[in-house]
Amino acid sequence: MTTDQVRDGRGRSVCFLTVSFAQDIERFALLRRSITLFSPATPHHVFVDTEDLGLFRQRFGTEPGLVLHPSSEVLPARIERMRRFWRRFRKPFLAYLGWRFFLEVSYSGWKMQQIIKLAAAPRMAEDAIVFLDSDAFLCRPLASDDFFAGDDLLLLETAAETYEDLAYETDRQILVGGGFREPAACFNYIHTPPRFLRRTAARALAHLEATHGNWQSAIFSWAFPSEYNILGWTLRTLERHEGYRHHPAPREQWAYELKDLDRLDAMLETCRAEGGRRGCFLIQSAMRDLSYLPRARALVEELAAAR
């Protein structure tokens, strides 16, 4: 598949970008199956832990549109070594020694995935990047009109509402070098599926590099960094929303989102009744129970067969 196959009439192109690793491979398999069924022409760039590349190639390497990348492709050698060290020694004391030895403040795989996304997004060839984590899957075909309105990318941006939203924005303000005496303008960009222009990703990365001697370490230094809030600040403050348009649908119609497995059957039934109209389904990976996967896959197959 070529990028031209997913360009709209105005020459705007889209790719999916995922960061994953072996422990999430079954979730990732559901995501890949949904993309194969609904959006096979959209390039899907997947960055995995370097040591997992062989596993992912063996299982998914022949699938069209999929491009697998090792984490070492975008991580500096020092950060890649730290990632390998922490993955190998997961006990708390050894993890403590790891971040002390590498002079990091608080290592986590969640923060490492953010670093990979921020480093990888500017390297994409497409005009816009849609971020799909392994705990998401598609539930209908997605085309350019789902992401663009005219020449503008449809932006998922809301005002900050919760203390969690404010925590992400507070750490974002620090990471972009903003002052604490500035008038507070707090927003939330952690919506499904996040999407940003490649131009925005490149500008955000350049700003981080100019602000910090080692921006990766800066990400590790704070409890609530968010790559999406950094990208959102960039498009809002540095780009003045140029090339973006707020999504016209109400927030609850952007995707199916689940944070509590007790509501799984009800949400799956809502998606089924709507024919997957919202386009994307997120079941947060913080819930380590994978028992939902057969039911979710059955729904994906059913929705695809109905088209």
Short mmCIF file of C-alpha atoms in Angstrom, two decimals:
data_model
loop_
_atom_site.label_atom_id
_atom_site.label_comp_id
_atom_site.label_asym_id
_atom_site.label_seq_id
_atom_site.Cartn_x
_atom_site.Cartn_y
_atom_site.Cartn_z
CA MET A 1 0.00 0.00 0.00
CA THR A 2 1.30 3.49 -0.76
CA THR A 3 0.67 6.71 1.06
CA ASP A 4 -1.17 8.02 -2.02
CA GLN A 5 -3.90 5.47 -1.40
CA VAL A 6 -4.97 7.24 1.80
CA ARG A 7 -4.64 10.82 0.54
CA ASP A 8 -7.85 12.77 0.20
CA GLY A 9 -8.60 14.98 -2.78
CA ARG A 10 -6.59 17.81 -1.21
CA GLY A 11 -3.44 15.74 -0.86
CA ARG A 12 -3.70 15.28 2.91
CA SER A 13 -2.50 11.91 4.19
CA VAL A 14 -2.89 9.99 7.43
CA CYS A 15 -0.98 7.22 9.15
CA PHE A 16 -1.56 5.29 12.36
CA LEU A 17 1.24 5.20 14.94
CA THR A 18 1.43 2.65 17.77
CA VAL A 19 4.02 1.92 20.45
CA SER A 20 3.84 -1.61 21.84
CA PHE A 21 5.82 -4.47 23.39
CA ALA A 22 5.57 -8.22 23.89
CA GLN A 23 3.37 -8.06 26.97
CA ASP A 24 0.68 -6.25 24.96
CA ILE A 25 0.87 -8.44 21.86
CA GLU A 26 -2.62 -9.95 22.27
CA ARG A 27 -4.19 -6.50 22.57
CA PHE A 28 -2.11 -5.40 19.60
CA ALA A 29 -3.35 -8.42 17.62
CA LEU A 30 -6.93 -7.17 18.05
CA LEU A 31 -5.91 -3.68 16.91
CA ARG A 32 -4.17 -5.11 13.83
CA ARG A 33 -7.15 -7.30 12.98
CA SER A 34 -9.46 -4.30 13.14
CA ILE A 35 -7.17 -2.21 10.91
CA THR A 36 -6.90 -5.07 8.41
CA LEU A 37 -10.68 -5.32 8.24
CA PHE A 38 -11.57 -1.62 8.23
CA SER A 39 -8.62 0.52 7.09
CA PRO A 40 -6.04 -1.71 5.36
CA ALA A 41 -4.80 1.08 3.08
CA THR A 42 -3.73 3.33 5.95
CA PRO A 43 0.00 2.95 6.77
CA HIS A 44 0.47 1.68 10.31
CA HIS A 45 3.84 2.45 11.89
CA VAL A 46 4.53 0.37 15.00
CA PHE A 47 7.48 0.92 17.32
CA VAL A 48 8.29 -2.01 19.60
CA ASP A 49 11.02 -2.77 22.10
CA THR A 50 14.06 -3.67 20.02
CA GLU A 51 14.28 -7.15 21.52
CA ASP A 52 10.62 -7.79 20.60
CA LEU A 53 11.01 -6.91 16.92
CA GLY A 54 11.53 -10.53 15.86
CA LEU A 55 8.40 -11.66 17.70
CA PHE A 56 6.24 -9.00 16.07
CA ARG A 57 7.74 -9.69 12.64
CA GLN A 58 7.08 -13.39 12.99
CA ARG A 59 3.43 -12.84 13.86
CA PHE A 60 2.51 -9.74 11.82
CA GLY A 61 5.37 -9.09 9.40
CA THR A 62 3.50 -10.11 6.24
CA GLU A 63 0.49 -7.88 6.86
CA PRO A 64 0.04 -5.14 4.25
CA GLY A 65 0.42 -1.56 5.38
CA LEU A 66 2.28 -2.48 8.55
CA VAL A 67 5.76 -1.04 9.14
CA LEU A 68 7.57 -2.35 12.22
CA HIS A 69 10.33 -0.29 13.84
CA PRO A 70 12.68 -1.06 16.76
CA SER A 71 12.74 1.39 19.66
CA SER A 72 16.47 1.86 19.01
CA GLU A 73 15.56 3.63 15.77
CA VAL A 74 14.38 6.71 17.65
CA LEU A 75 15.88 6.42 21.15
CA PRO A 76 19.36 7.77 21.90
CA ALA A 77 21.75 4.96 22.85
CA ARG A 78 21.76 6.03 26.52
CA ILE A 79 17.98 5.96 26.80
CA GLU A 80 17.77 2.65 24.90
CA ARG A 81 20.26 1.12 27.36
CA MET A 82 18.19 2.38 30.28
CA ARG A 83 15.04 0.92 28.75
CA ARG A 84 16.68 -2.47 28.37
CA PHE A 85 18.05 -2.35 31.94
CA TRP A 86 14.69 -1.50 33.48
CA ARG A 87 12.88 -4.15 31.44
CA ARG A 88 15.34 -6.81 32.54
CA PHE A 89 15.26 -5.90 36.24
CA ARG A 90 11.70 -5.14 37.24
CA LYS A 91 12.00 -5.56 41.01
CA PRO A 92 11.50 -2.23 42.79
CA PHE A 93 14.97 -2.10 44.36
CA LEU A 94 16.72 -2.84 41.08
CA ALA A 95 14.50 -0.36 39.26
CA TYR A 96 15.52 2.19 41.90
CA LEU A 97 19.20 1.43 41.27
CA GLY A 98 18.54 1.72 37.55
CA TRP A 99 17.16 5.22 37.59
CA ARG A 100 19.77 6.33 40.12
CA PHE A 101 22.58 4.91 38.01
CA PHE A 102 21.28 6.57 34.87
CA LEU A 103 20.46 9.78 36.75
CA GLU A 104 16.76 9.63 35.96
CA VAL A 105 14.16 10.58 38.55
CA SER A 106 11.26 8.24 37.88
CA TYR A 107 11.44 5.68 35.08
CA SER A 108 8.30 4.01 33.74
CA GLY A 109 7.37 2.23 30.54
CA TRP A 110 4.44 4.62 30.16
CA LYS A 111 6.80 7.58 30.02
CA MET A 112 9.14 5.71 27.67
CA GLN A 113 6.28 5.19 25.23
CA GLN A 114 5.59 8.92 25.31
CA ILE A 115 9.21 9.64 24.46
CA ILE A 116 9.07 7.22 21.53
CA LYS A 117 5.90 8.84 20.18
CA LEU A 118 7.36 12.35 20.44
CA ALA A 119 10.55 11.24 18.69
CA ALA A 120 8.85 9.12 16.02
CA ALA A 121 5.95 11.32 14.93
CA PRO A 122 8.09 13.96 13.14
CA ARG A 123 9.71 11.17 11.09
CA MET A 124 6.48 10.03 9.49
CA ALA A 125 5.94 10.75 5.79
CA GLU A 126 2.21 11.44 6.14
CA ASP A 127 0.68 14.83 6.91
CA ALA A 128 -1.18 13.70 10.02
CA ILE A 129 -0.53 11.08 12.68
CA VAL A 130 -3.35 9.25 14.43
CA PHE A 131 -2.10 7.62 17.63
CA LEU A 132 -3.57 4.20 18.36
CA ASP A 133 -2.36 2.43 21.48
CA SER A 134 -2.53 -1.34 21.72
CA ASP A 135 -5.64 -1.12 23.92
CA ALA A 136 -7.65 0.51 21.12
CA PHE A 137 -9.28 -1.01 18.05
CA LEU A 138 -11.33 0.20 15.09
CA CYS A 139 -15.01 -0.63 14.73
CA ARG A 140 -15.73 0.77 11.26
CA PRO A 141 -13.75 1.99 8.24
CA LEU A 142 -11.94 5.26 8.85
CA ALA A 143 -11.20 7.54 5.89
CA SER A 144 -9.80 11.02 5.40
CA ASP A 145 -13.16 12.64 6.10
CA ASP A 146 -13.04 11.18 9.60
CA PHE A 147 -9.92 13.20 10.33
CA PHE A 148 -10.06 16.22 8.02
CA ALA A 149 -12.63 18.92 7.34
CA GLY A 150 -11.50 20.66 4.20
CA ASP A 151 -7.80 21.27 4.69
CA ASP A 152 -8.03 21.23 8.50
CA LEU A 153 -7.37 18.34 10.84
CA LEU A 154 -10.30 17.70 13.18
CA LEU A 155 -8.96 18.38 16.67
CA LEU A 156 -10.03 16.64 19.87
CA GLU A 157 -9.58 19.41 22.44
CA THR A 158 -11.62 20.13 25.57
CA ALA A 159 -11.20 22.39 28.58
CA ALA A 160 -9.54 20.78 31.61
CA GLU A 161 -12.22 19.57 34.02
CA THR A 162 -10.64 17.28 36.62
CA TYR A 163 -7.65 17.39 38.93
CA GLU A 164 -6.08 14.76 36.69
CA ASP A 165 -6.46 17.10 33.71
CA LEU A 166 -4.85 19.90 35.74
CA ALA A 167 -1.97 17.63 36.81
CA TYR A 168 -1.15 16.83 33.19
CA GLU A 169 -1.32 20.51 32.26
CA THR A 170 0.84 21.56 35.22
CA ASP A 171 3.62 19.18 34.21
CA ARG A 172 3.18 20.23 30.58
CA GLN A 173 3.70 23.85 31.57
CA ILE A 174 6.97 22.91 33.24
CA LEU A 175 8.14 20.75 30.35
CA VAL A 176 7.58 23.46 27.74
CA GLY A 177 9.40 26.01 29.90
CA GLY A 178 6.33 28.06 30.71
CA GLY A 179 6.03 30.31 33.75
CA PHE A 180 3.79 29.59 36.71
CA ARG A 181 2.65 33.21 36.85
CA GLU A 182 1.15 33.07 33.38
CA PRO A 183 -2.65 33.13 33.23
CA ALA A 184 -3.82 29.53 33.43
CA ALA A 185 -5.18 28.10 30.19
CA CYS A 186 -5.67 24.39 30.76
CA PHE A 187 -6.94 21.88 28.24
CA ASN A 188 -7.26 18.14 27.72
CA TYR A 189 -5.97 16.43 24.58
CA ILE A 190 -6.07 12.85 25.89
CA HIS A 191 -9.02 11.77 23.78
CA THR A 192 -9.52 8.78 21.49
CA PRO A 193 -7.99 8.68 18.98
CA PRO A 194 -5.48 11.54 19.38
CA ARG A 195 -4.40 13.10 16.08
CA PHE A 196 -1.89 15.82 15.23
CA LEU A 197 -0.19 17.19 12.15
CA ARG A 198 3.36 16.01 11.52
CA ARG A 199 4.32 19.69 11.37
CA THR A 200 3.11 20.11 14.96
CA ALA A 201 5.06 17.07 16.13
CA ALA A 202 8.25 18.42 14.55
CA ARG A 203 7.78 21.81 16.17
CA ALA A 204 7.04 20.28 19.58
CA LEU A 205 10.19 18.16 19.42
CA ALA A 206 12.30 21.14 18.37
CA HIS A 207 10.90 23.14 21.28
CA LEU A 208 11.67 20.38 23.79
CA GLU A 209 15.21 20.09 22.45
CA ALA A 210 15.71 23.85 22.71
CA THR A 211 14.25 23.99 26.24
CA HIS A 212 16.08 21.04 27.81
CA GLY A 213 19.61 19.75 27.46
CA ASN A 214 18.14 16.26 27.69
CA TRP A 215 14.41 16.38 27.05
CA GLN A 216 13.97 12.65 27.58
CA SER A 217 15.23 12.99 31.15
CA ALA A 218 12.89 15.93 31.63
CA ILE A 219 9.93 13.68 30.72
CA PHE A 220 11.04 11.16 33.35
CA SER A 221 11.41 13.90 35.96
CA TRP A 222 7.71 14.59 36.40
CA ALA A 223 4.84 12.46 37.62
CA PHE A 224 2.24 13.42 35.00
CA PRO A 225 3.79 14.17 31.63
CA SER A 226 1.55 13.86 28.58
CA GLU A 227 2.82 13.77 25.02
CA TYR A 228 -0.62 14.77 23.81
CA ASN A 229 -0.77 17.84 26.05
CA ILE A 230 2.67 18.88 24.82
CA LEU A 231 1.47 18.52 21.22
CA GLY A 232 -1.74 20.33 22.10
CA TRP A 233 0.15 23.24 23.66
CA THR A 234 2.29 23.45 20.53
CA LEU A 235 -0.65 23.70 18.13
CA ARG A 236 -2.49 26.09 20.43
CA THR A 237 0.33 28.41 21.51
CA LEU A 238 2.98 28.20 18.79
CA GLU A 239 0.75 27.49 15.78
CA ARG A 240 -2.45 29.28 16.87
CA HIS A 241 -4.56 26.31 15.71
CA GLU A 242 -3.45 26.84 12.10
CA GLY A 243 -4.46 23.79 10.08
CA TYR A 244 -6.83 22.57 12.81
CA ARG A 245 -10.56 22.72 13.35
CA HIS A 246 -12.40 21.61 16.48
CA HIS A 247 -14.31 18.39 16.02
CA PRO A 248 -17.99 19.32 15.60
CA ALA A 249 -19.41 16.23 17.35
CA PRO A 250 -19.96 16.21 21.12
CA ARG A 251 -17.16 14.62 23.11
CA GLU A 252 -19.17 11.53 24.05
CA GLN A 253 -19.50 10.70 20.33
CA TRP A 254 -15.77 10.72 19.56
CA ALA A 255 -15.16 7.10 20.58
CA TYR A 256 -16.28 4.23 22.78
CA GLU A 257 -14.15 4.47 25.94
CA LEU A 258 -14.15 1.98 28.78
CA LYS A 259 -12.35 2.31 32.12
CA ASP A 260 -14.36 -0.30 34.03
CA LEU A 261 -14.80 -3.87 32.80
CA ASP A 262 -18.10 -4.11 34.66
CA ARG A 263 -19.52 -1.96 31.85
CA LEU A 264 -17.93 -3.98 29.04
CA ASP A 265 -21.00 -5.86 27.83
CA ALA A 266 -23.14 -2.72 27.87
CA MET A 267 -20.54 -0.75 25.89
CA LEU A 268 -20.03 -3.57 23.39
CA GLU A 269 -23.79 -3.69 22.88
CA THR A 270 -23.94 0.07 22.37
CA CYS A 271 -21.20 -0.20 19.74
CA ARG A 272 -23.04 -3.08 18.06
CA ALA A 273 -26.35 -1.21 18.04
CA GLU A 274 -24.68 1.85 16.51
CA GLY A 275 -22.85 -0.19 13.90
CA GLY A 276 -19.52 1.06 15.29
CA ARG A 277 -20.45 4.61 14.25
CA ARG A 278 -17.91 6.31 16.56
CA GLY A 279 -15.08 4.53 14.75
CA CYS A 280 -12.73 3.65 17.60
CA PHE A 281 -13.03 1.65 20.84
CA LEU A 282 -10.66 2.03 23.81
CA ILE A 283 -10.43 -0.42 26.71
CA GLN A 284 -7.80 1.03 29.00
CA SER A 285 -4.71 -1.15 29.37
CA ALA A 286 -4.48 -0.34 33.09
CA MET A 287 -7.01 -3.17 33.39
CA ARG A 288 -4.69 -6.14 33.03
CA ASP A 289 -7.59 -8.62 32.65
CA LEU A 290 -7.54 -9.85 29.03
CA SER A 291 -10.71 -11.89 29.29
CA TYR A 292 -12.54 -9.27 27.24
CA LEU A 293 -10.52 -9.94 24.09
CA PRO A 294 -12.65 -12.78 22.62
CA ARG A 295 -15.84 -10.71 23.02
CA ALA A 296 -14.21 -7.62 21.53
CA ARG A 297 -12.82 -9.59 18.60
CA ALA A 298 -16.21 -11.20 17.96
CA LEU A 299 -17.74 -7.73 17.79
CA VAL A 300 -15.09 -6.54 15.32
CA GLU A 301 -15.70 -9.57 13.08
CA GLU A 302 -19.46 -9.08 13.29
CA LEU A 303 -19.28 -5.38 12.40
CA ALA A 304 -16.97 -6.10 9.47
CA ALA A 305 -19.19 -8.91 8.16
CA ALA A 306 -22.22 -6.59 8.23
CA ARG A 307 -20.59 -4.19 5.75
#
